[in-house]
PDB file of C-alpha atoms in Angstrom:
ATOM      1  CA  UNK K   1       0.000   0.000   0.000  1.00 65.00           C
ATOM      2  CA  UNK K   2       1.516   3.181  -1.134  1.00 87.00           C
ATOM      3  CA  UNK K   3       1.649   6.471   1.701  1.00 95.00           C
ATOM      4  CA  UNK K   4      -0.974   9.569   0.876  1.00 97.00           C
ATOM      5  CA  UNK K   5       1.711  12.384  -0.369  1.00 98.00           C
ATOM      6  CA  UNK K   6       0.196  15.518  -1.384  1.00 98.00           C
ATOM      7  CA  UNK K   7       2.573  17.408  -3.792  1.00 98.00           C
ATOM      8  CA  UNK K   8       2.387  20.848  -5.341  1.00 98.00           C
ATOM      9  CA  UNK K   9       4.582  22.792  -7.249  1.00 98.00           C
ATOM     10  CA  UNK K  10       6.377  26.121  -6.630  1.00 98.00           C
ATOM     11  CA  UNK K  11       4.493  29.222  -7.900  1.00 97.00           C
ATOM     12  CA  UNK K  12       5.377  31.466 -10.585  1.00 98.00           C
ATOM     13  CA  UNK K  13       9.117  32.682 -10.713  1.00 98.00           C
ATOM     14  CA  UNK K  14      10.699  35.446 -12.637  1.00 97.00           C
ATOM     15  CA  UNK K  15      11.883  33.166 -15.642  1.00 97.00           C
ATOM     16  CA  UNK K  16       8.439  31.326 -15.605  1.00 96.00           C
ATOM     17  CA  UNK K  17       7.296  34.430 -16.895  1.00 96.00           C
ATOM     18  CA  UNK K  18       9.724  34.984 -19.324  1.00 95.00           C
ATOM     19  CA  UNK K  19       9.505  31.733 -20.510  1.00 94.00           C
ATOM     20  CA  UNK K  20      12.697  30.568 -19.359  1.00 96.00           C
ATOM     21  CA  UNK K  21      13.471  26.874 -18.363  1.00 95.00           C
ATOM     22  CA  UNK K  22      15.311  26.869 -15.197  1.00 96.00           C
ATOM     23  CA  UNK K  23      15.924  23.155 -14.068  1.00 96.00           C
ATOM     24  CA  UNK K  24      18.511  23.222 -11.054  1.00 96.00           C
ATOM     25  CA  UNK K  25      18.751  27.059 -11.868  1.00 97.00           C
ATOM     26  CA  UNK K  26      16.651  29.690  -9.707  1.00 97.00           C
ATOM     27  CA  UNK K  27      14.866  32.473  -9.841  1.00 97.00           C
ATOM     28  CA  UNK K  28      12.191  34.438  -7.339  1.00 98.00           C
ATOM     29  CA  UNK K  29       8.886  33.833  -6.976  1.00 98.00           C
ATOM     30  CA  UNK K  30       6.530  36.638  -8.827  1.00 98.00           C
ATOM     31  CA  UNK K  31       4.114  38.639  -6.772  1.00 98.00           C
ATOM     32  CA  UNK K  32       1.952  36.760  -8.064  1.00 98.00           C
ATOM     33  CA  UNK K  33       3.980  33.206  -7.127  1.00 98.00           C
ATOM     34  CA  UNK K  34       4.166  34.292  -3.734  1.00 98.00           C
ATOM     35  CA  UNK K  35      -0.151  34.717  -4.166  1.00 98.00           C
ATOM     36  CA  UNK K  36      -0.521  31.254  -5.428  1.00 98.00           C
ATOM     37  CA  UNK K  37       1.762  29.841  -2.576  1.00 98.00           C
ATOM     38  CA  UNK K  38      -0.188  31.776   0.177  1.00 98.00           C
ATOM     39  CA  UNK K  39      -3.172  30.557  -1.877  1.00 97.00           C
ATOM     40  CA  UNK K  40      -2.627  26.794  -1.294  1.00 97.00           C
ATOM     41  CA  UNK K  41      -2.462  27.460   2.610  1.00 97.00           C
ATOM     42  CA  UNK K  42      -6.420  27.199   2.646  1.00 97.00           C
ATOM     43  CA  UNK K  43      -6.443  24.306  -0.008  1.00 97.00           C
ATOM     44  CA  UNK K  44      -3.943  22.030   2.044  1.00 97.00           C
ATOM     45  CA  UNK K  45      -5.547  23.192   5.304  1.00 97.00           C
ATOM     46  CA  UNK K  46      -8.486  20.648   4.968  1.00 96.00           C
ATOM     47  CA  UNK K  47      -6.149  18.074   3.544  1.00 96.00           C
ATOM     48  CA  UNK K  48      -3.613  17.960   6.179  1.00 95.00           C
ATOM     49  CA  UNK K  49      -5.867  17.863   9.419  1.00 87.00           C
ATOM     50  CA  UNK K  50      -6.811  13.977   9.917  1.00 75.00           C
ATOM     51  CA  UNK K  51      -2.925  12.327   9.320  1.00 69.00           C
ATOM     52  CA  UNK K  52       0.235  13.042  10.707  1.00 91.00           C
ATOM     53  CA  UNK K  53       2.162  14.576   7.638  1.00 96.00           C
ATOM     54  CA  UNK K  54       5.646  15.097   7.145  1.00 97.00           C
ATOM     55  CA  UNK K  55       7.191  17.872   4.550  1.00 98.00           C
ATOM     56  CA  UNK K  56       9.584  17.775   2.279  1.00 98.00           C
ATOM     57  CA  UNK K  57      10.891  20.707  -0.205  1.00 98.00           C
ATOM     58  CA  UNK K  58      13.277  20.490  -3.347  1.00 98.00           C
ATOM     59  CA  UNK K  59      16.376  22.871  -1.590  1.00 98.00           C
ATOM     60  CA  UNK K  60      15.622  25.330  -4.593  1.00 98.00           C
ATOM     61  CA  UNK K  61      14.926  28.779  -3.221  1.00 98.00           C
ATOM     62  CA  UNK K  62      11.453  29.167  -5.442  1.00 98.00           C
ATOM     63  CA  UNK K  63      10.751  25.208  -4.020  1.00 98.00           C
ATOM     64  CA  UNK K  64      11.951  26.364  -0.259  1.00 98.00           C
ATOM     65  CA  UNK K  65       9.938  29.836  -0.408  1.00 98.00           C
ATOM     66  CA  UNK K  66       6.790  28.425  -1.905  1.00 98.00           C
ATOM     67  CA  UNK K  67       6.840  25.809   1.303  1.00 98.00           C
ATOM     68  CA  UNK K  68       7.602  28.140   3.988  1.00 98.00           C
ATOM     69  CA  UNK K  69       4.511  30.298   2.240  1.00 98.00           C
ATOM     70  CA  UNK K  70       2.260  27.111   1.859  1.00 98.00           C
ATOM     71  CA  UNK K  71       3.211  25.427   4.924  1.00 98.00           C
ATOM     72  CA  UNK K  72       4.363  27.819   7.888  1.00 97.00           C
ATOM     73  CA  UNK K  73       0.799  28.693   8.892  1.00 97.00           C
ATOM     74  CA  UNK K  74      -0.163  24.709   9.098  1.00 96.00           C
ATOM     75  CA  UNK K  75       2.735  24.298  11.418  1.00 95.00           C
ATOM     76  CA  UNK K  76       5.183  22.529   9.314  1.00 96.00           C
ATOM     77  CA  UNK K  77       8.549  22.898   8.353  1.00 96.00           C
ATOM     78  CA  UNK K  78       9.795  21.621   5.186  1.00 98.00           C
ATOM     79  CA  UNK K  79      12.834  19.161   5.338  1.00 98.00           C
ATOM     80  CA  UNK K  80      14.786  19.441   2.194  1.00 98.00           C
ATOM     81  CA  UNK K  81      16.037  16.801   0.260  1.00 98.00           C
ATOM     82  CA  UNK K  82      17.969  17.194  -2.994  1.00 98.00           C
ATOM     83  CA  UNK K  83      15.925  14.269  -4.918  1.00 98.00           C
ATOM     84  CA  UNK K  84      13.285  16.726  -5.147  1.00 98.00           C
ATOM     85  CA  UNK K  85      15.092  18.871  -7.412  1.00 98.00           C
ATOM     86  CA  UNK K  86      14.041  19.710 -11.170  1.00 98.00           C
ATOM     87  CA  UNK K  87      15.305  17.638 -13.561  1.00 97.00           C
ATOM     88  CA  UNK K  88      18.673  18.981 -15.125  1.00 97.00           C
ATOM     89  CA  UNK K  89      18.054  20.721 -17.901  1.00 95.00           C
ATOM     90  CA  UNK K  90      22.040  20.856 -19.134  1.00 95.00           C
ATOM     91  CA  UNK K  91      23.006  23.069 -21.704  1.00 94.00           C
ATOM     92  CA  UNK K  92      19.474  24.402 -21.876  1.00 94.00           C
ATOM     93  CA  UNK K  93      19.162  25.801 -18.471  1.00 96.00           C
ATOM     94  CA  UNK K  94      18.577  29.438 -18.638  1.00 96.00           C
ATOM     95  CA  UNK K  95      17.082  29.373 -22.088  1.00 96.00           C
ATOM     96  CA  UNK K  96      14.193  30.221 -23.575  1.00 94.00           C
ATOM     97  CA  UNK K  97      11.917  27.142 -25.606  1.00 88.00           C
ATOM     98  CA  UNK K  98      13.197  29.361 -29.149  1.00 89.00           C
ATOM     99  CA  UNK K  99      16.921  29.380 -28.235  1.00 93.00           C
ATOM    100  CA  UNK K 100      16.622  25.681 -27.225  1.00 91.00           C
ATOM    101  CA  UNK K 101      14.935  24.443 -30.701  1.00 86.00           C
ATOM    102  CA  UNK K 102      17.310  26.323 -32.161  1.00 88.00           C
ATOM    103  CA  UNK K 103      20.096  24.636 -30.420  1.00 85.00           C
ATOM    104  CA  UNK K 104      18.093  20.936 -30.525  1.00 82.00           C
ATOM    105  CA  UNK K 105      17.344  18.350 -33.440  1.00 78.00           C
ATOM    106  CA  UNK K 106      14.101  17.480 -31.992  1.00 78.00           C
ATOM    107  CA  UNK K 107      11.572  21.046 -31.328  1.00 81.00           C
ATOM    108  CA  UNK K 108       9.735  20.443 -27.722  1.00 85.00           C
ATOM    109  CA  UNK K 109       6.032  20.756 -29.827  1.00 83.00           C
ATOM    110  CA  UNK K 110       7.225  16.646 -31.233  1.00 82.00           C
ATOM    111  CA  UNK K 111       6.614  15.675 -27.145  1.00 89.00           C
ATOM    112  CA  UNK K 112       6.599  18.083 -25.150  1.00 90.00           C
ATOM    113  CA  UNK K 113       7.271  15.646 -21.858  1.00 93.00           C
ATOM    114  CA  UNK K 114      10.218  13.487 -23.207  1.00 93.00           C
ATOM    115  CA  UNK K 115      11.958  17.137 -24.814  1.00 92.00           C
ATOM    116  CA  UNK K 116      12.816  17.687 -21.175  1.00 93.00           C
ATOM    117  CA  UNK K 117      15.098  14.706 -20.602  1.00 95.00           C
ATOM    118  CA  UNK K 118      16.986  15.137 -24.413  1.00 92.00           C
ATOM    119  CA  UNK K 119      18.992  17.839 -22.937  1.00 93.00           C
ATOM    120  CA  UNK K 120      23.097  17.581 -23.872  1.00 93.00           C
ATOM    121  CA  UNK K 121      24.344  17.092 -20.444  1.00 95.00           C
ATOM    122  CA  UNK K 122      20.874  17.191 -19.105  1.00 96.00           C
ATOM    123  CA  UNK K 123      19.395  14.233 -16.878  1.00 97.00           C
ATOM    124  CA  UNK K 124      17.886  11.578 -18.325  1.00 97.00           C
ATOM    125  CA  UNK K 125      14.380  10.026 -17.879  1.00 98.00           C
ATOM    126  CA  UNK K 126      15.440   7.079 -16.311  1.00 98.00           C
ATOM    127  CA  UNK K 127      18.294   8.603 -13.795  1.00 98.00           C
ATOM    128  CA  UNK K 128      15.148  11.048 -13.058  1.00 98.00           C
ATOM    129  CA  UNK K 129      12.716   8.056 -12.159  1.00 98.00           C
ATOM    130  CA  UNK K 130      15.498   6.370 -10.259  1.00 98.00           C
ATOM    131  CA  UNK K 131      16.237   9.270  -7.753  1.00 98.00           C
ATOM    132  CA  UNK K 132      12.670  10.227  -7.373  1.00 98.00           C
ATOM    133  CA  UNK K 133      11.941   6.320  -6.592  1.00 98.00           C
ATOM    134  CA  UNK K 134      14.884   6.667  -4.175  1.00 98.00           C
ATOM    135  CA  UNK K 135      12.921   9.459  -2.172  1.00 98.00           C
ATOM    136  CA  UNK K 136       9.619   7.854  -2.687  1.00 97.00           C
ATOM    137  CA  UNK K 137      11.275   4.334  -0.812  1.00 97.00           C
ATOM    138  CA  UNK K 138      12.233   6.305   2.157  1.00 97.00           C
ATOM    139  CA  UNK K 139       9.061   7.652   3.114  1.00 97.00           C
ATOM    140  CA  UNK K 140       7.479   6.454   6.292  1.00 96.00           C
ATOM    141  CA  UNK K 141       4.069   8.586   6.793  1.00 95.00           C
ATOM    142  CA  UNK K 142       2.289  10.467   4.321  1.00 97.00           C
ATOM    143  CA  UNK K 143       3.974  13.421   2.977  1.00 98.00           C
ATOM    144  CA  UNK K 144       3.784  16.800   1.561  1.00 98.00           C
ATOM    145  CA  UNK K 145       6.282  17.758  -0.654  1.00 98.00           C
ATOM    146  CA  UNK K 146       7.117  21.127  -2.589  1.00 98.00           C
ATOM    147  CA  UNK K 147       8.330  20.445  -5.792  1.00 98.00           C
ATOM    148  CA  UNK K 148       8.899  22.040  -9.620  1.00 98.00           C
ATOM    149  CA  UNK K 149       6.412  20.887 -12.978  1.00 96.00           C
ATOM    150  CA  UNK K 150       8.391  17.818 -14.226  1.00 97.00           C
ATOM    151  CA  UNK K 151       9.345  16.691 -10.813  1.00 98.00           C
ATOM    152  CA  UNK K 152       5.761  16.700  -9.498  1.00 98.00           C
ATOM    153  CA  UNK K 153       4.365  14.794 -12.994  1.00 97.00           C
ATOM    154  CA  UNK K 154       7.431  12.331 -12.339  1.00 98.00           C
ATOM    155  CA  UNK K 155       6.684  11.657  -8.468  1.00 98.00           C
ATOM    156  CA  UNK K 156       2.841  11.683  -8.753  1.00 98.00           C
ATOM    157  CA  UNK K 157       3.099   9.028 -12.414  1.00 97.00           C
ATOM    158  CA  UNK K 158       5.709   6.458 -10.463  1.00 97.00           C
ATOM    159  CA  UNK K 159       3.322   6.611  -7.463  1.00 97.00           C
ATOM    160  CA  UNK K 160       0.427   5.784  -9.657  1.00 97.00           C
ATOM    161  CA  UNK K 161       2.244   3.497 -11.348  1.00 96.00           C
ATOM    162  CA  UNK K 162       2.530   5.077 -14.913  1.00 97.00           C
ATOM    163  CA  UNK K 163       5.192   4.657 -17.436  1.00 96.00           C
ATOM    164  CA  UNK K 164       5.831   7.546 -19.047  1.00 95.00           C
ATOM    165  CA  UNK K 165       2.948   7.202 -21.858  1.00 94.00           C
ATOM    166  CA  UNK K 166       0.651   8.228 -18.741  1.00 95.00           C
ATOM    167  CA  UNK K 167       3.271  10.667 -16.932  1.00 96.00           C
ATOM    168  CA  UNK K 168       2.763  11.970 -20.695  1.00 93.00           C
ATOM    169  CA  UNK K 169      -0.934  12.581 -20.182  1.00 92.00           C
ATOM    170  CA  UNK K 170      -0.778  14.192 -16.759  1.00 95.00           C
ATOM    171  CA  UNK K 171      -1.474  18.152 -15.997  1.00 92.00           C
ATOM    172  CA  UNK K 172       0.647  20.131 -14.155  1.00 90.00           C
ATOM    173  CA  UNK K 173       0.226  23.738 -12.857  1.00 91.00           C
ATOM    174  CA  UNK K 174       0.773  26.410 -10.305  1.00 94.00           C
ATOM    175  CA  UNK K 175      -1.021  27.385  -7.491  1.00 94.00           C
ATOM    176  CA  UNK K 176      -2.865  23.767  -7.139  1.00 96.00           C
ATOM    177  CA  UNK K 177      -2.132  21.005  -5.077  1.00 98.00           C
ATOM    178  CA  UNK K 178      -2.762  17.283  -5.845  1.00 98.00           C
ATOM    179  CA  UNK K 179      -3.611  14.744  -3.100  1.00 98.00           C
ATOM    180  CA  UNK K 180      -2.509  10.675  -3.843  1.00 98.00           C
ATOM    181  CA  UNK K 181      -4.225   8.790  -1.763  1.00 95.00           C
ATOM    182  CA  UNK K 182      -5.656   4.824  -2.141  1.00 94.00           C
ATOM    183  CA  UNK K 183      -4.280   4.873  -6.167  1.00 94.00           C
ATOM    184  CA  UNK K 184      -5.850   8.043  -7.002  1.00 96.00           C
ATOM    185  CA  UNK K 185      -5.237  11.575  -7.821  1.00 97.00           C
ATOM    186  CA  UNK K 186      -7.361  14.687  -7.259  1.00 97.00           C
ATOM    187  CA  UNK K 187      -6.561  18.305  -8.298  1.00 97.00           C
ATOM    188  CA  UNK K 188      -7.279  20.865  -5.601  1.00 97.00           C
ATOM    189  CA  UNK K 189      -7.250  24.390  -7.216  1.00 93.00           C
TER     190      UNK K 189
END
């Protein structure tokens, strides 16, 4: 049987805005970010009153503020763990979707899920799954975790279960929260 985790991703950052793929790179939450983070406060709230959760944040300073916004009035303190992390982007980090199909043989609009792991130097879908796994194996209660887009469609598909045909499939988002809980997922926000 597979622990309730409730995972959401940071809110909007300064490159998210200018279209800018960060992957281990970092930039601050918008005004509007730091909205959507106090904004999942009241979602969780309900969520997080009838278990005894633990937290967990990607050490990424939009990951680590979006947590302490989310989470410090509920109480908790996120534990970081670097498994949490984006995926590494590689040579692409810092650049815009244009600059990387420039730079790329394959433009992300061909699959826009498996683009992110084709990266030169960039992590691969596989090492991604395994370190994700890794975190995943060492839980002992249900969880909360802060994450980033591609981290949070990787963690919620491998606890469902989904190769990545259905990690494919899956939405993503700012702002919202998803609870996992007896082999389903539900979008809160």
């Amino acid at each position: 049987m597979r622990l309730p985790l409730i995972i959401f991703r940071h809110g909007q950052t300064e490159w998210n805005r200018e279209g800018i793929h960060q992957g281990r790179l970092d930039s601050p939450l918008t005004t509007m970010g730091q909205q959507q983070a106090e904004g999942m406060t009241e979602i969780l709230r309900p969520l997080v009153k009838d278990d005894v959760w633990q937290a967990y944040t990607s050490p990424t300073g939009r990951a680590k503020r979006t947590a302490e916004l989310a989470l410090g009035p509920l109480g908790f303190e996120a534990k970081m763990d670097d498994r949490l992390q984006e995926v590494h982007f590689g040579e692409w980090q810092g650049r815009t979707t244009a600059e990387i199909d420039e730079m790329s043989r394959v433009p992300k609009s061909a699959d826009p899920f498996m683009w992110n792991f084709t990266s030169p130097e960039g992590e691969t879908f596989e090492a991604m799954c395994a370190r994700v796994q890794g975190f995943m194996d060492e839980l002992t209660g249900p969880s909360i975790i802060s994450t980033h887009g591609i981290t949070s469609r990787v963690l919620r598909g491998l606890h469902l279960g989904l190769d990545e045909n259905g990690m494919r499939e899956m939405d993503g988002g700012q702002g919202c929260v998803y609870l996992l809980k007896d082999g389903l997922q539900q979008r809160f926000g």
